[in-house]
PDB file of C-alpha atoms in Angstrom:
ATOM      1  CA  MET I 219      -2.177 -10.302  -4.469  1.00 92.00           C
ATOM      2  CA  ILE I 220      -4.877  -8.713  -2.039  1.00 95.00           C
ATOM      3  CA  SER I 221      -7.495  -7.239  -3.202  1.00 97.00           C
ATOM      4  CA  ILE I 222     -10.170  -5.201  -1.012  1.00 97.00           C
ATOM      5  CA  LYS I 223     -13.196  -3.182  -2.051  1.00 98.00           C
ATOM      6  CA  VAL I 224     -13.465   0.043  -0.710  1.00 97.00           C
ATOM      7  CA  GLN I 225     -17.140   2.445  -1.316  1.00 97.00           C
ATOM      8  CA  PRO I 226     -16.524   5.822  -2.343  1.00 97.00           C
ATOM      9  CA  ARG I 227     -17.056   8.059   0.428  1.00 96.00           C
ATOM     10  CA  PHE I 228     -19.634  11.110   0.087  1.00 95.00           C
ATOM     11  CA  GLY I 229     -16.559  13.195   1.402  1.00 95.00           C
ATOM     12  CA  ASP I 230     -14.381  11.559  -1.119  1.00 96.00           C
ATOM     13  CA  ILE I 231     -15.743  13.138  -4.180  1.00 95.00           C
ATOM     14  CA  ASP I 232     -14.594  16.628  -5.288  1.00 94.00           C
ATOM     15  CA  GLY I 233     -16.761  19.657  -6.829  1.00 92.00           C
ATOM     16  CA  LEU I 234     -16.419  18.144 -10.225  1.00 91.00           C
ATOM     17  CA  GLY I 235     -17.640  14.722  -8.968  1.00 92.00           C
ATOM     18  CA  HIS I 236     -15.236  13.103  -9.163  1.00 94.00           C
ATOM     19  CA  VAL I 237     -12.965  10.668  -6.184  1.00 96.00           C
ATOM     20  CA  ASN I 238     -10.570  13.491  -4.974  1.00 95.00           C
ATOM     21  CA  ASN I 239      -7.208  12.718  -6.389  1.00 94.00           C
ATOM     22  CA  ILE I 240      -5.356  12.121  -3.439  1.00 95.00           C
ATOM     23  CA  VAL I 241      -8.033   9.513  -1.452  1.00 97.00           C
ATOM     24  CA  PRO I 242      -6.542   6.124  -3.854  1.00 97.00           C
ATOM     25  CA  ALA I 243      -3.719   6.786  -1.080  1.00 96.00           C
ATOM     26  CA  VAL I 244      -5.392   6.581   1.813  1.00 96.00           C
ATOM     27  CA  TRP I 245      -7.267   2.807  -0.106  1.00 97.00           C
ATOM     28  CA  PHE I 246      -3.856   1.917  -0.952  1.00 97.00           C
ATOM     29  CA  GLU I 247      -2.502   2.646   2.311  1.00 96.00           C
ATOM     30  CA  MET I 248      -5.879   0.415   3.827  1.00 96.00           C
ATOM     31  CA  GLY I 249      -4.497  -2.331   1.279  1.00 96.00           C
ATOM     32  CA  ARG I 250      -0.767  -1.962   2.948  1.00 95.00           C
ATOM     33  CA  THR I 251      -2.431  -3.302   6.463  1.00 95.00           C
ATOM     34  CA  PRO I 252      -1.674  -7.001   5.881  1.00 94.00           C
ATOM     35  CA  PHE I 253       1.792  -6.624   4.580  1.00 94.00           C
ATOM     36  CA  LEU I 254       2.057  -4.048   7.822  1.00 93.00           C
ATOM     37  CA  LYS I 255       0.794  -7.349  10.059  1.00 94.00           C
ATOM     38  CA  ILE I 256       4.256  -9.253   8.342  1.00 94.00           C
ATOM     39  CA  PHE I 257       6.236  -6.801  10.614  1.00 94.00           C
ATOM     40  CA  ASP I 258       4.173  -5.822  13.560  1.00 91.00           C
ATOM     41  CA  PRO I 259       1.283  -8.590  13.760  1.00 91.00           C
ATOM     42  CA  GLU I 260      -0.502  -6.345  16.877  1.00 89.00           C
ATOM     43  CA  LEU I 261      -0.335  -2.930  14.487  1.00 89.00           C
ATOM     44  CA  SER I 262       0.878  -2.156  17.851  1.00 87.00           C
ATOM     45  CA  LEU I 263       3.247   1.158  15.530  1.00 84.00           C
ATOM     46  CA  ASP I 264       5.558   1.500  18.304  1.00 84.00           C
ATOM     47  CA  LYS I 265       9.189   3.039  17.802  1.00 79.00           C
ATOM     48  CA  LYS I 266      10.094  -0.536  19.648  1.00 80.00           C
ATOM     49  CA  ASN I 267       7.753  -2.995  17.954  1.00 80.00           C
ATOM     50  CA  PHE I 268       8.031  -1.588  14.468  1.00 89.00           C
ATOM     51  CA  PRO I 269      10.503  -1.288  11.829  1.00 94.00           C
ATOM     52  CA  LEU I 270       8.941   0.641   8.554  1.00 95.00           C
ATOM     53  CA  ILE I 271       9.032   3.483   6.877  1.00 95.00           C
ATOM     54  CA  ILE I 272       7.845   4.699   3.846  1.00 96.00           C
ATOM     55  CA  ALA I 273      10.616   6.065   1.475  1.00 97.00           C
ATOM     56  CA  HIS I 274       9.852   6.746  -1.666  1.00 98.00           C
ATOM     57  CA  THR I 275       5.973   7.071  -3.484  1.00 97.00           C
ATOM     58  CA  GLU I 276       4.189   7.235  -6.504  1.00 97.00           C
ATOM     59  CA  TYR I 277       0.385   7.456  -7.940  1.00 97.00           C
ATOM     60  CA  ASP I 278      -0.495   7.588 -11.966  1.00 98.00           C
ATOM     61  CA  TYR I 279      -3.687   8.622 -12.201  1.00 97.00           C
ATOM     62  CA  MET I 280      -5.028   7.071 -15.265  1.00 97.00           C
ATOM     63  CA  GLY I 281      -8.839   7.708 -15.573  1.00 96.00           C
ATOM     64  CA  GLN I 282     -11.775   9.126 -13.459  1.00 95.00           C
ATOM     65  CA  MET I 283     -13.681   7.503 -10.339  1.00 97.00           C
ATOM     66  CA  PHE I 284     -16.736   8.115  -9.258  1.00 95.00           C
ATOM     67  CA  PHE I 285     -19.273   8.049  -5.976  1.00 93.00           C
ATOM     68  CA  LYS I 286     -21.495   5.523  -7.272  1.00 92.00           C
ATOM     69  CA  ASP I 287     -19.363   2.521  -7.910  1.00 96.00           C
ATOM     70  CA  GLU I 288     -17.342   0.147  -5.728  1.00 97.00           C
ATOM     71  CA  VAL I 289     -13.292   0.816  -5.757  1.00 98.00           C
ATOM     72  CA  GLU I 290     -10.703  -2.584  -5.969  1.00 98.00           C
ATOM     73  CA  ILE I 291      -7.745  -1.973  -4.750  1.00 98.00           C
ATOM     74  CA  LYS I 292      -5.263  -4.324  -5.858  1.00 98.00           C
ATOM     75  CA  THR I 293      -1.892  -4.716  -3.919  1.00 98.00           C
ATOM     76  CA  TRP I 294       0.859  -7.045  -4.039  1.00 98.00           C
ATOM     77  CA  VAL I 295       4.516  -7.193  -3.801  1.00 98.00           C
ATOM     78  CA  SER I 296       6.988  -5.804  -6.504  1.00 97.00           C
ATOM     79  CA  ARG I 297      10.124  -6.199  -5.472  1.00 97.00           C
ATOM     80  CA  ILE I 298      12.471  -7.030  -2.086  1.00 98.00           C
ATOM     81  CA  GLY I 299      15.517  -5.794  -1.693  1.00 97.00           C
ATOM     82  CA  ASN I 300      17.971  -6.578   1.283  1.00 97.00           C
ATOM     83  CA  LYS I 301      16.830  -4.168   3.534  1.00 98.00           C
ATOM     84  CA  SER I 302      13.321  -2.496   1.120  1.00 98.00           C
ATOM     85  CA  PHE I 303      10.344  -4.016  -0.512  1.00 98.00           C
ATOM     86  CA  THR I 304       8.084  -2.479  -3.705  1.00 98.00           C
ATOM     87  CA  ILE I 305       4.615  -2.868  -3.386  1.00 98.00           C
ATOM     88  CA  GLN I 306       2.424  -2.169  -6.759  1.00 98.00           C
ATOM     89  CA  HIS I 307      -0.856  -0.926  -5.709  1.00 98.00           C
ATOM     90  CA  GLU I 308      -4.039  -0.478  -8.702  1.00 98.00           C
ATOM     91  CA  ALA I 309      -7.311   1.146  -8.388  1.00 98.00           C
ATOM     92  CA  TRP I 310     -10.129  -0.551 -10.682  1.00 98.00           C
ATOM     93  CA  GLN I 311     -13.869   0.622 -10.813  1.00 98.00           C
ATOM     94  CA  GLN I 312     -16.636  -0.613 -13.675  1.00 97.00           C
ATOM     95  CA  GLY I 313     -13.491  -2.441 -15.000  1.00 97.00           C
ATOM     96  CA  ARG I 314     -11.502   0.266 -15.914  1.00 98.00           C
ATOM     97  CA  LEU I 315      -8.144   0.523 -13.948  1.00 98.00           C
ATOM     98  CA  CYS I 316      -8.303   4.528 -12.458  1.00 98.00           C
ATOM     99  CA  VAL I 317      -4.901   4.621 -10.006  1.00 98.00           C
ATOM    100  CA  LYS I 318      -2.139   2.822 -10.293  1.00 98.00           C
ATOM    101  CA  GLY I 319       1.046   4.024  -7.578  1.00 97.00           C
ATOM    102  CA  ASN I 320       3.998   2.071  -5.841  1.00 97.00           C
ATOM    103  CA  VAL I 321       5.347   2.785  -2.296  1.00 98.00           C
ATOM    104  CA  VAL I 322       9.050   2.151  -1.164  1.00 98.00           C
ATOM    105  CA  ILE I 323       9.032   0.511   2.155  1.00 98.00           C
ATOM    106  CA  VAL I 324      12.549   0.603   4.004  1.00 98.00           C
ATOM    107  CA  HIS I 325      13.171  -1.955   6.911  1.00 97.00           C
ATOM    108  CA  PHE I 326      14.677   0.234   9.698  1.00 95.00           C
ATOM    109  CA  ASP I 327      15.758   0.393  13.341  1.00 93.00           C
ATOM    110  CA  PHE I 328      14.251   3.984  15.263  1.00 91.00           C
ATOM    111  CA  ASN I 329      16.505   3.603  17.644  1.00 89.00           C
ATOM    112  CA  THR I 330      19.573   3.788  16.343  1.00 91.00           C
ATOM    113  CA  GLU I 331      18.177   5.784  12.500  1.00 92.00           C
ATOM    114  CA  GLN I 332      19.665   3.266  10.201  1.00 95.00           C
ATOM    115  CA  THR I 333      18.143   0.763   8.072  1.00 96.00           C
ATOM    116  CA  THR I 334      18.047  -2.814   8.842  1.00 96.00           C
ATOM    117  CA  PRO I 335      18.049  -6.285   6.646  1.00 98.00           C
ATOM    118  CA  ILE I 336      14.712  -7.214   6.283  1.00 98.00           C
ATOM    119  CA  PRO I 337      14.690 -10.687   8.345  1.00 97.00           C
ATOM    120  CA  ASP I 338      14.992 -13.975   6.700  1.00 97.00           C
ATOM    121  CA  GLN I 339      11.252 -15.160   7.816  1.00 96.00           C
ATOM    122  CA  MET I 340       9.993 -12.406   6.906  1.00 95.00           C
ATOM    123  CA  ARG I 341      11.261 -12.072   3.442  1.00 97.00           C
ATOM    124  CA  LYS I 342       9.684 -15.266   2.951  1.00 97.00           C
ATOM    125  CA  GLN I 343       6.456 -14.618   4.086  1.00 96.00           C
ATOM    126  CA  LEU I 344       6.784 -11.044   1.682  1.00 97.00           C
ATOM    127  CA  GLU I 345       7.236 -13.522  -1.124  1.00 96.00           C
ATOM    128  CA  GLU I 346       4.371 -15.337  -1.115  1.00 96.00           C
ATOM    129  CA  TYR I 347       2.874 -12.700  -2.531  1.00 96.00           C
ATOM    130  CA  LEU I 348       5.717 -11.376  -5.333  1.00 96.00           C
ATOM    131  CA  ILE I 349       4.495 -10.674  -8.638  1.00 93.00           C
ATOM    132  CA  ALA I 350       7.256  -9.029 -11.013  1.00 77.00           C
TER     133      ALA I 350
END
């Protein structure tokens, strides 16, 4: 599991004083960066070198988050298929699970616009973070 800490910014807060519901998606994206580096170590994000697309995202809001307290983002791999894998995320504040979600990422060839199998070397690296 990978864990990062984020501090909510003033601009992350909505009119009711809560962390806006779109902000955890950005934090979860930050938590995925180490997994993206498995496929593109330089993070060139070039169609020739970056072989991933997001096929699905899902979020469940369990509790409110607020400005003053740091948020821990926990990230791990929950499933590895032939051509895709699923990453789970959780956002914790003050010892409470506030948001959980997942993202399905597909190994993809932008030149042929086809899904492709995850190479064995990358699969092995993903397996290091696999928690069922």
